[in-house]
Amino acid sequence: MPRNVYAAEHEDFRASVAEFVERTLKPRAEQMLEVKAVERDIWKEAGKQGLFGLDIPEEFGGMGAEDYRFNAIAAEVIAGFNFAVSSCFGIHSDVCPPYIVDLGTQEQKERWLPGMANGELIAAIAMTEPSGGSDLAALKTTAVRDGDHWVLNGSKTFITNGYQADLVIVAARTDPSKGAKGITLLVVEEGMEGFTRGRKLDKVGQEEADTSELFFEDVRVPDSNRLGEEGMGFIAMMQRLPQERIGAAVANTAHAFQIFRETVEYTKERKAFGQPVGSFQHNKFKMAELLTKLEVTQAYVDDCIAAHAEGKLTPVDAAKAKWFSAQVQNEVLDECVQLHGGYGFMNEYRVARAWRDARVSKIWAGSNEIMKELIGRDLGL
Ligand SMILES: Cc1cc2nc3c(=O)[nH]c(=O)nc-3n(C[C@H](O)[C@H](O)[C@H](O)COP(=O)(O)OP(=O)(O)OC[C@H]3O[C@@H](n4cnc5c(N)ncnc54)[C@H](O)[C@@H]3O)c2cc1C
């Protein structure tokens, strides 16, 4: 089905991102798996390519695109290459910048945004704690005021880009008596005394992502690193989660679509009983179903992209796009593994890795259950 969400300038940008994937990412695919990280020179190359500054105003070294469709194009192309790299880049360029652009002081913007745009500074956001992620308002990491500093104590886990990040937006409890209204955002920087990282976590998939635990022991964070008003951290996160969730939906759909296309080619070549496996009616029908599911999902996600580009995407519609695309992505990839037979279970095949990489999309950035909770609440239930 033709898509209507993008114009010629977006498609030109798609070509430029695709060229970056061919030139820089594909030759490093195996190495990223070995070192369990996207190495720094790749970040800098992506910065030069203009992938990271889309949400950053020109005066701070970004593109100032102010058109979410460019972000969506970048997410589509990178997710088609590799879901882990798209999550690392997405957190850095799609999730973190709006916090600093919208809430930062002039001095904070000058200090951090140019480096984020050119890939010199890698960003992460740390909300989830070992004791829980879904109930964000119950977070336990504390920050206690001491003159013009905050003394930060606690830990975070499952943090994307956590091992390499130069700056981490940390959600901390600054007023234990106020629940969600007692949470403040502080930027913790590499080198601050008392800030340490655990190992790169051993995950079921997405080995390329340096997901880590973070520890804070009496870290003295200057008040000049506070993002936004004291006590407004929870609201700031809720306001920006729709962009994280539509970004997830875009990547989920693009990732599954790409592997589906590769699977169609595989089933045309692979033979059983003297004929291509894709030509058996069962498999042909299966692929017809998968393509239909993908295109129907894509249509809804595209509407969300267009709405977000106009500043009209609601948190509830973003939640629908996120859970549904994650569900479809996982269903499609599971069938793609099946269509590959035994090779589908071999790590050297892209389909096998894609299947493992995708599992987390139903869990992170708000699980499918939490998305349905939001939708249900909106129904007045
Ligand atoms: C690879 C990876 C990368 C991540 N990156 C980041 C990151 O960069 N930054 C960050 O802050 N976090 C990150 N996360 C954390 C992620 O957002 C959380 O794992 C997620 O929000 C779920 O929290 P939890 O793991 O504590 O599960 P829990 O909150 O313990 O939930 C356990 C189960 O209970 C269900 N559940 C919880 N509450 C309800 C309810 N009210 N109704 C119905 N079911 C419910 C959940 O859906 C889930 O199935 C990442 C996680 C992973 C795995």
Tab-separated table of C-alpha atoms and ligand atoms in Angstrom:
chain	number	residue	atom	x	y	z
A	1	MET	CA	0.000	0.000	0.000
A	2	PRO	CA	1.364	3.457	-0.811
A	3	ARG	CA	2.167	5.486	2.277
A	4	ASN	CA	1.136	9.127	2.446
A	5	VAL	CA	2.930	10.324	5.543
A	6	TYR	CA	6.233	11.301	3.921
A	7	ALA	CA	7.091	13.932	1.306
A	8	ALA	CA	10.046	14.065	-1.096
A	9	GLU	CA	12.381	15.720	1.453
A	10	HIS	CA	11.752	12.884	3.923
A	11	GLU	CA	12.500	10.299	1.261
A	12	ASP	CA	15.746	12.126	0.429
A	13	PHE	CA	16.656	11.866	4.107
A	14	ARG	CA	15.807	8.135	4.000
A	15	ALA	CA	18.341	7.704	1.197
A	16	SER	CA	20.982	9.529	3.223
A	17	VAL	CA	20.365	7.372	6.342
A	18	ALA	CA	20.386	4.221	4.187
A	19	GLU	CA	23.738	5.265	2.753
A	20	PHE	CA	25.067	5.699	6.323
A	21	VAL	CA	23.859	2.189	7.181
A	22	GLU	CA	25.657	0.696	4.167
A	23	ARG	CA	28.862	2.659	4.686
A	24	THR	CA	29.238	2.688	8.472
A	25	LEU	CA	26.946	0.227	10.219
A	26	LYS	CA	26.873	-2.873	8.026
A	27	PRO	CA	30.661	-3.389	7.942
A	28	ARG	CA	30.682	-3.202	11.770
A	29	ALA	CA	27.713	-5.502	12.450
A	30	GLU	CA	29.740	-8.473	13.712
A	31	GLN	CA	32.142	-6.312	15.675
A	32	MET	CA	29.297	-4.565	17.521
A	33	LEU	CA	28.086	-7.999	18.614
A	34	GLU	CA	31.543	-8.963	19.849
A	35	VAL	CA	32.174	-5.827	21.902
A	36	LYS	CA	28.538	-5.611	23.049
A	37	ALA	CA	28.347	-1.924	22.208
A	38	VAL	CA	28.024	0.614	19.447
A	39	GLU	CA	31.537	2.037	19.528
A	40	ARG	CA	32.229	5.746	19.885
A	41	ASP	CA	33.502	6.375	16.381
A	42	ILE	CA	30.172	5.106	15.032
A	43	TRP	CA	28.307	7.584	17.241
A	44	LYS	CA	30.482	10.397	15.896
A	45	GLU	CA	29.924	9.290	12.304
A	46	ALA	CA	26.158	9.211	12.894
A	47	GLY	CA	26.441	12.707	14.369
A	48	LYS	CA	28.228	13.951	11.237
A	49	GLN	CA	25.480	12.396	9.149
A	50	GLY	CA	22.929	14.583	10.959
A	51	LEU	CA	21.121	11.690	12.648
A	52	PHE	CA	21.257	13.095	16.174
A	53	GLY	CA	20.370	16.755	15.842
A	54	LEU	CA	16.863	16.495	14.436
A	55	ASP	CA	15.207	17.746	17.635
A	56	ILE	CA	18.029	20.156	18.508
A	57	PRO	CA	17.804	23.811	17.388
A	58	GLU	CA	20.402	25.042	14.889
A	59	GLU	CA	21.918	27.503	17.376
A	60	PHE	CA	23.004	24.476	19.448
A	61	GLY	CA	24.484	22.537	16.534
A	62	GLY	CA	21.369	20.595	15.527
A	63	MET	CA	19.211	20.523	12.420
A	64	GLY	CA	16.208	22.158	14.079
A	65	ALA	CA	14.007	20.055	11.803
A	66	GLU	CA	10.895	20.490	13.966
A	67	ASP	CA	9.236	17.767	11.922
A	68	TYR	CA	8.890	14.404	13.633
A	69	ARG	CA	8.700	12.671	10.267
A	70	PHE	CA	12.500	12.996	9.949
A	71	ASN	CA	12.930	11.252	13.328
A	72	ALA	CA	10.562	8.522	12.143
A	73	ILE	CA	12.520	8.009	8.910
A	74	ALA	CA	15.765	7.629	10.877
A	75	ALA	CA	14.109	5.111	13.234
A	76	GLU	CA	12.690	3.107	10.310
A	77	VAL	CA	15.972	2.792	8.458
A	78	ILE	CA	18.108	1.993	11.494
A	79	ALA	CA	15.560	-0.519	12.880
A	80	GLY	CA	15.515	-2.238	9.484
A	81	PHE	CA	19.257	-2.722	9.883
A	82	ASN	CA	19.325	-3.665	13.575
A	83	PHE	CA	16.828	-3.263	16.424
A	84	ALA	CA	19.494	-2.820	19.133
A	85	VAL	CA	21.261	0.010	17.331
A	86	SER	CA	17.929	1.700	16.753
A	87	SER	CA	17.167	1.539	20.485
A	88	CYS	CA	20.570	3.047	21.391
A	89	PHE	CA	20.264	5.834	18.836
A	90	GLY	CA	16.587	6.360	19.631
A	91	ILE	CA	17.200	6.960	23.333
A	92	HIS	CA	20.037	9.361	22.517
A	93	SER	CA	18.446	11.337	19.707
A	94	ASP	CA	14.701	10.937	20.052
A	95	VAL	CA	14.049	10.503	23.771
A	96	CYS	CA	16.688	12.575	25.614
A	97	PRO	CA	17.007	15.817	23.582
A	98	PRO	CA	13.431	17.066	24.151
A	99	TYR	CA	14.065	17.096	27.923
A	100	ILE	CA	17.032	19.436	27.530
A	101	VAL	CA	15.550	21.504	24.684
A	102	ASP	CA	12.238	22.055	26.525
A	103	LEU	CA	13.378	22.182	30.146
A	104	GLY	CA	17.050	23.179	30.031
A	105	THR	CA	18.476	26.592	30.855
A	106	GLN	CA	20.466	28.451	28.189
A	107	GLU	CA	23.672	27.389	29.952
A	108	GLN	CA	22.610	23.699	30.029
A	109	LYS	CA	21.669	23.772	26.357
A	110	GLU	CA	25.013	25.306	25.401
A	111	ARG	CA	26.847	22.767	27.548
A	112	TRP	CA	25.171	19.563	26.332
A	113	LEU	CA	23.245	19.936	23.104
A	114	PRO	CA	26.119	20.521	20.629
A	115	GLY	CA	27.916	17.378	21.858
A	116	MET	CA	24.712	15.348	21.695
A	117	ALA	CA	24.094	16.561	18.134
A	118	ASN	CA	27.568	15.652	16.888
A	119	GLY	CA	27.777	12.330	18.738
A	120	GLU	CA	30.613	13.369	21.084
A	121	LEU	CA	28.339	13.068	24.133
A	122	ILE	CA	26.206	9.939	24.501
A	123	ALA	CA	22.972	10.377	26.453
A	124	ALA	CA	20.821	8.017	28.518
A	125	ILE	CA	17.713	8.329	30.644
A	126	ALA	CA	17.406	6.444	33.923
A	127	MET	CA	13.927	5.923	35.313
A	128	THR	CA	13.739	2.181	36.065
A	129	GLU	CA	15.095	0.796	39.344
A	130	PRO	CA	15.783	-2.760	40.501
A	131	SER	CA	12.613	-2.552	42.615
A	132	GLY	CA	10.400	-1.676	39.628
A	133	GLY	CA	9.822	0.177	36.397
A	134	SER	CA	6.095	0.141	35.713
A	135	ASP	CA	5.215	2.075	38.864
A	136	LEU	CA	7.467	5.008	38.095
A	137	ALA	CA	5.925	7.204	40.779
A	138	ALA	CA	7.222	4.770	43.436
A	139	LEU	CA	10.895	5.194	42.546
A	140	LYS	CA	13.314	5.082	45.489
A	141	THR	CA	16.506	6.857	44.372
A	142	THR	CA	16.792	9.958	46.538
A	143	ALA	CA	18.339	13.392	46.099
A	144	VAL	CA	18.687	15.551	49.197
A	145	ARG	CA	19.427	19.242	48.931
A	146	ASP	CA	22.738	20.436	50.405
A	147	GLY	CA	23.349	24.106	49.607
A	148	ASP	CA	23.680	24.478	45.862
A	149	HIS	CA	24.065	20.711	45.368
A	150	TRP	CA	21.911	17.585	45.519
A	151	VAL	CA	23.257	14.460	47.199
A	152	LEU	CA	22.096	11.527	45.105
A	153	ASN	CA	21.800	7.946	46.399
A	154	GLY	CA	20.288	4.846	44.828
A	155	SER	CA	20.520	2.718	41.728
A	156	LYS	CA	18.937	2.279	38.313
A	157	THR	CA	18.823	-0.766	36.080
A	158	PHE	CA	18.265	-1.811	32.452
A	159	ILE	CA	19.561	1.558	31.255
A	160	THR	CA	20.080	1.724	27.490
A	161	ASN	CA	23.462	3.348	26.650
A	162	GLY	CA	24.170	3.058	30.379
A	163	TYR	CA	27.707	1.726	30.078
A	164	GLN	CA	28.993	4.447	27.753
A	165	ALA	CA	26.755	7.412	28.534
A	166	ASP	CA	28.460	10.750	29.192
A	167	LEU	CA	25.302	12.225	30.611
A	168	VAL	CA	22.354	10.508	32.235
A	169	ILE	CA	19.005	12.126	32.964
A	170	VAL	CA	18.168	10.607	36.358
A	171	ALA	CA	14.717	10.647	37.939
A	172	ALA	CA	15.162	11.052	41.704
A	173	ARG	CA	12.898	11.519	44.681
A	174	THR	CA	13.508	14.950	46.168
A	175	ASP	CA	10.441	15.032	48.431
A	176	PRO	CA	9.450	11.705	50.042
A	177	SER	CA	6.145	13.157	51.262
A	178	LYS	CA	4.792	14.071	47.836
A	179	GLY	CA	4.582	10.860	45.744
A	180	ALA	CA	4.674	11.623	42.009
A	181	LYS	CA	5.019	15.335	42.772
A	182	GLY	CA	8.217	14.695	44.743
A	183	ILE	CA	10.304	13.596	41.727
A	184	THR	CA	12.971	15.795	40.102
A	185	LEU	CA	15.230	15.268	37.076
A	186	LEU	CA	18.992	15.649	37.556
A	187	VAL	CA	21.691	15.272	34.914
A	188	VAL	CA	24.531	13.078	36.169
A	189	GLU	CA	27.745	13.362	34.187
A	190	GLU	CA	30.588	10.941	33.589
A	191	GLY	CA	33.327	11.485	36.154
A	192	MET	CA	31.117	12.669	39.029
A	193	GLU	CA	32.425	11.141	42.234
A	194	GLY	CA	30.238	8.287	43.513
A	195	PHE	CA	28.690	7.569	40.086
A	196	THR	CA	29.572	4.025	38.967
A	197	ARG	CA	28.235	1.528	36.486
A	198	GLY	CA	27.687	-2.196	36.738
A	199	ARG	CA	28.593	-4.640	33.989
A	200	LYS	CA	26.922	-4.656	30.602
A	201	LEU	CA	23.843	-6.757	31.327
A	202	ASP	CA	23.611	-10.217	29.758
A	203	LYS	CA	20.409	-10.001	27.733
A	204	VAL	CA	18.392	-12.511	25.702
A	205	GLY	CA	18.856	-10.311	22.620
A	206	GLN	CA	20.201	-6.953	21.510
A	207	GLU	CA	23.784	-7.777	22.479
A	208	GLU	CA	24.944	-4.660	20.625
A	209	ALA	CA	23.266	-2.415	23.222
A	210	ASP	CA	25.371	-1.622	26.317
A	211	THR	CA	22.418	-1.858	28.709
A	212	SER	CA	23.677	-1.380	32.290
A	213	GLU	CA	22.995	-0.850	35.933
A	214	LEU	CA	23.955	2.535	37.373
A	215	PHE	CA	24.888	3.223	40.995
A	216	PHE	CA	24.858	6.542	42.856
A	217	GLU	CA	26.596	6.797	46.201
A	218	ASP	CA	26.566	10.279	47.697
A	219	VAL	CA	26.976	11.802	44.242
A	220	ARG	CA	27.069	15.597	44.596
A	221	VAL	CA	25.098	16.913	41.640
A	222	PRO	CA	25.158	20.710	41.291
A	223	ASP	CA	21.759	22.363	41.226
A	224	SER	CA	22.834	23.773	37.846
A	225	ASN	CA	22.361	20.181	36.561
A	226	ARG	CA	18.686	20.113	37.607
A	227	LEU	CA	16.406	19.855	34.562
A	228	GLY	CA	13.196	21.762	35.033
A	229	GLU	CA	11.437	22.676	38.251
A	230	GLU	CA	11.903	20.778	41.495
A	231	GLY	CA	9.074	18.241	41.865
A	232	MET	CA	8.093	18.409	38.195
A	233	GLY	CA	10.108	15.381	37.011
A	234	PHE	CA	7.198	12.928	36.865
A	235	ILE	CA	5.033	15.302	34.827
A	236	ALA	CA	7.982	16.029	32.507
A	237	MET	CA	8.406	12.288	31.886
A	238	MET	CA	4.694	11.724	31.288
A	239	GLN	CA	4.616	14.598	28.799
A	240	ARG	CA	7.531	13.161	26.806
A	241	LEU	CA	6.638	9.470	26.910
A	242	PRO	CA	4.355	9.716	23.813
A	243	GLN	CA	7.399	10.564	21.661
A	244	GLU	CA	9.286	7.596	23.127
A	245	ARG	CA	6.286	5.357	22.468
A	246	ILE	CA	5.585	6.436	18.897
A	247	GLY	CA	9.322	6.065	18.235
A	248	ALA	CA	9.076	2.514	19.584
A	249	ALA	CA	6.055	1.811	17.385
A	250	VAL	CA	7.858	3.093	14.283
A	251	ALA	CA	10.901	0.925	15.011
A	252	ASN	CA	8.795	-2.158	15.871
A	253	THR	CA	6.929	-1.978	12.586
A	254	ALA	CA	9.971	-1.211	10.416
A	255	HIS	CA	11.990	-3.986	12.035
A	256	ALA	CA	9.304	-6.616	11.446
A	257	PHE	CA	8.650	-5.372	7.892
A	258	GLN	CA	12.313	-5.675	6.930
A	259	ILE	CA	12.679	-9.204	8.283
A	260	PHE	CA	9.387	-10.155	6.624
A	261	ARG	CA	10.736	-8.969	3.238
A	262	GLU	CA	13.925	-10.967	3.765
A	263	THR	CA	11.811	-13.996	4.689
A	264	VAL	CA	9.765	-13.746	1.481
A	265	GLU	CA	13.015	-13.892	-0.502
A	266	TYR	CA	14.213	-16.860	1.545
A	267	THR	CA	11.021	-18.825	0.922
A	268	LYS	CA	11.340	-18.226	-2.815
A	269	GLU	CA	14.812	-19.789	-2.844
A	270	ARG	CA	14.542	-22.565	-0.255
A	271	LYS	CA	13.105	-25.754	-1.688
A	272	ALA	CA	11.340	-28.758	-0.138
A	273	PHE	CA	9.602	-31.571	-2.012
A	274	GLY	CA	10.971	-30.066	-5.229
A	275	GLN	CA	9.322	-26.645	-4.873
A	276	PRO	CA	10.012	-23.331	-3.106
A	277	VAL	CA	8.728	-23.536	0.480
A	278	GLY	CA	6.888	-20.247	-0.029
A	279	SER	CA	4.763	-21.773	-2.756
A	280	PHE	CA	3.000	-24.237	-0.424
A	281	GLN	CA	-0.458	-22.835	0.096
A	282	HIS	CA	-0.126	-22.846	3.882
A	283	ASN	CA	3.018	-20.708	3.735
A	284	LYS	CA	1.690	-18.454	0.985
A	285	PHE	CA	-1.426	-17.753	3.053
A	286	LYS	CA	0.669	-17.269	6.167
A	287	MET	CA	2.748	-14.625	4.420
A	288	ALA	CA	-0.383	-12.974	3.042
A	289	GLU	CA	-1.651	-12.700	6.635
A	290	LEU	CA	1.644	-11.309	7.908
A	291	LEU	CA	1.818	-8.684	5.173
A	292	THR	CA	-1.760	-7.621	5.848
A	293	LYS	CA	-1.094	-7.334	9.592
A	294	LEU	CA	2.016	-5.274	8.921
A	295	GLU	CA	0.325	-2.906	6.487
A	296	VAL	CA	-2.687	-2.351	8.737
A	297	THR	CA	-0.353	-1.632	11.664
A	298	GLN	CA	1.740	0.653	9.476
A	299	ALA	CA	-1.347	2.672	8.524
A	300	TYR	CA	-2.173	3.359	12.189
A	301	VAL	CA	1.439	4.132	13.057
A	302	ASP	CA	1.667	6.489	10.068
A	303	ASP	CA	-1.396	8.358	11.300
A	304	CYS	CA	0.295	8.687	14.688
A	305	ILE	CA	3.497	9.965	13.036
A	306	ALA	CA	1.487	12.587	11.149
A	307	ALA	CA	-0.410	13.568	14.315
A	308	HIS	CA	2.824	13.856	16.303
A	309	ALA	CA	4.419	15.992	13.563
A	310	GLU	CA	1.524	18.403	14.133
A	311	GLY	CA	1.826	18.197	17.931
A	312	LYS	CA	-1.538	16.422	18.191
A	313	LEU	CA	-0.631	12.851	19.200
A	314	THR	CA	-2.355	11.908	22.441
A	315	PRO	CA	-0.643	9.699	25.058
A	316	VAL	CA	-3.465	7.172	24.654
A	317	ASP	CA	-3.066	6.877	20.879
A	318	ALA	CA	0.714	6.556	21.326
A	319	ALA	CA	0.021	3.747	23.820
A	320	LYS	CA	-2.204	1.962	21.280
A	321	ALA	CA	0.459	2.231	18.581
A	322	LYS	CA	3.150	0.981	20.940
A	323	TRP	CA	1.488	-2.152	22.302
A	324	PHE	CA	-0.151	-3.185	19.062
A	325	SER	CA	2.981	-2.780	16.952
A	326	ALA	CA	4.991	-4.724	19.543
A	327	GLN	CA	2.451	-7.542	19.461
A	328	VAL	CA	2.426	-7.652	15.652
A	329	GLN	CA	6.219	-7.421	15.478
A	330	ASN	CA	6.585	-10.428	17.774
A	331	GLU	CA	3.923	-12.464	15.940
A	332	VAL	CA	5.456	-11.701	12.539
A	333	LEU	CA	8.998	-12.512	13.632
A	334	ASP	CA	7.928	-15.771	15.239
A	335	GLU	CA	6.337	-16.860	11.944
A	336	CYS	CA	9.427	-15.700	10.033
A	337	VAL	CA	11.564	-17.988	12.211
A	338	GLN	CA	9.166	-20.845	11.438
A	339	LEU	CA	9.382	-20.171	7.694
A	340	HIS	CA	13.177	-20.420	7.909
A	341	GLY	CA	13.010	-23.900	9.448
A	342	GLY	CA	16.093	-24.906	11.462
A	343	TYR	CA	18.135	-22.024	10.064
A	344	GLY	CA	15.651	-19.717	11.776
A	345	PHE	CA	17.060	-20.901	15.101
A	346	MET	CA	20.693	-20.258	14.149
A	347	ASN	CA	22.221	-17.069	15.476
A	348	GLU	CA	24.103	-16.506	12.227
A	349	TYR	CA	20.739	-15.848	10.552
A	350	ARG	CA	19.345	-12.347	10.870
A	351	VAL	CA	15.863	-13.703	11.479
A	352	ALA	CA	16.969	-15.535	14.622
A	353	ARG	CA	18.606	-12.470	16.111
A	354	ALA	CA	15.686	-10.280	15.111
A	355	TRP	CA	13.297	-12.633	16.921
A	356	ARG	CA	15.378	-12.448	20.120
A	357	ASP	CA	15.897	-8.698	19.776
A	358	ALA	CA	12.182	-8.034	19.409
A	359	ARG	CA	10.950	-9.766	22.554
A	360	VAL	CA	11.612	-6.771	24.765
A	361	SER	CA	9.409	-4.432	22.741
A	362	LYS	CA	6.387	-5.752	24.682
A	363	ILE	CA	8.144	-4.910	27.966
A	364	TRP	CA	10.183	-1.712	27.736
A	365	ALA	CA	9.109	1.932	27.591
A	366	GLY	CA	5.893	0.884	29.319
A	367	SER	CA	4.846	-2.756	28.987
A	368	ASN	CA	1.877	-3.885	26.891
A	369	GLU	CA	-0.106	-4.243	30.123
A	370	ILE	CA	0.671	-0.671	31.170
A	371	MET	CA	-0.289	0.565	27.674
A	372	LYS	CA	-3.635	-1.228	27.980
A	373	GLU	CA	-4.075	0.216	31.470
A	374	LEU	CA	-3.728	3.728	29.996
A	375	ILE	CA	-6.208	2.946	27.215
A	376	GLY	CA	-8.630	1.365	29.678
A	377	ARG	CA	-8.460	4.374	31.991
A	378	ASP	CA	-9.259	6.598	29.025
A	379	LEU	CA	-12.416	4.540	28.535
A	380	GLY	CA	-13.405	5.615	32.032
A	381	LEU	CA	-12.747	2.143	33.470
B	1	LIG	C1	16.692	-4.019	27.214
B	1	LIG	C2	16.001	-3.010	28.102
B	1	LIG	C3	16.293	-1.665	27.965
B	1	LIG	C4	15.687	-0.720	28.809
B	1	LIG	N1	16.047	0.601	28.726
B	1	LIG	C5	15.613	1.462	29.694
B	1	LIG	C6	16.122	2.801	29.771
B	1	LIG	O1	16.927	3.237	28.933
B	1	LIG	N2	15.696	3.589	30.788
B	1	LIG	C7	14.812	3.169	31.729
B	1	LIG	O2	14.488	3.931	32.632
B	1	LIG	N3	14.305	1.911	31.683
B	1	LIG	C8	14.687	1.052	30.695
B	1	LIG	N4	14.200	-0.237	30.660
B	1	LIG	C9	13.263	-0.653	31.691
B	1	LIG	C10	11.850	-0.908	31.201
B	1	LIG	O3	11.217	0.288	30.837
B	1	LIG	C11	11.126	-1.691	32.306
B	1	LIG	O4	11.674	-3.006	32.313
B	1	LIG	C12	9.628	-1.743	32.126
B	1	LIG	O5	9.064	-0.472	32.310
B	1	LIG	C13	8.946	-2.732	33.090
B	1	LIG	O6	9.373	-2.522	34.406
B	1	LIG	P1	9.904	-3.765	35.278
B	1	LIG	O7	10.914	-4.486	34.463
B	1	LIG	O8	10.303	-3.284	36.603
B	1	LIG	O9	8.647	-4.727	35.401
B	1	LIG	P2	7.560	-4.673	36.584
B	1	LIG	O10	7.110	-3.279	36.776
B	1	LIG	O11	8.108	-5.407	37.764
B	1	LIG	O12	6.385	-5.518	35.953
B	1	LIG	C14	6.378	-6.953	35.936
B	1	LIG	C15	5.156	-7.421	35.135
B	1	LIG	O13	3.974	-6.944	35.781
B	1	LIG	C16	3.180	-6.219	34.852
B	1	LIG	N5	2.492	-5.127	35.538
B	1	LIG	C17	3.042	-4.146	36.319
B	1	LIG	N6	2.086	-3.300	36.724
B	1	LIG	C18	0.921	-3.731	36.189
B	1	LIG	C19	-0.440	-3.286	36.227
B	1	LIG	N7	-0.784	-2.172	36.894
B	1	LIG	N8	-1.359	-3.991	35.553
B	1	LIG	C20	-1.024	-5.113	34.861
B	1	LIG	N9	0.225	-5.598	34.784
B	1	LIG	C21	1.183	-4.913	35.436
B	1	LIG	C22	4.160	-5.710	33.822
B	1	LIG	O14	3.517	-5.408	32.593
B	1	LIG	C23	5.104	-6.876	33.709
B	1	LIG	O15	4.539	-7.831	32.842
B	1	LIG	C24	14.744	-1.165	29.774
B	1	LIG	C25	14.429	-2.525	29.878
B	1	LIG	C26	15.052	-3.455	29.077
B	1	LIG	C27	14.724	-4.900	29.260
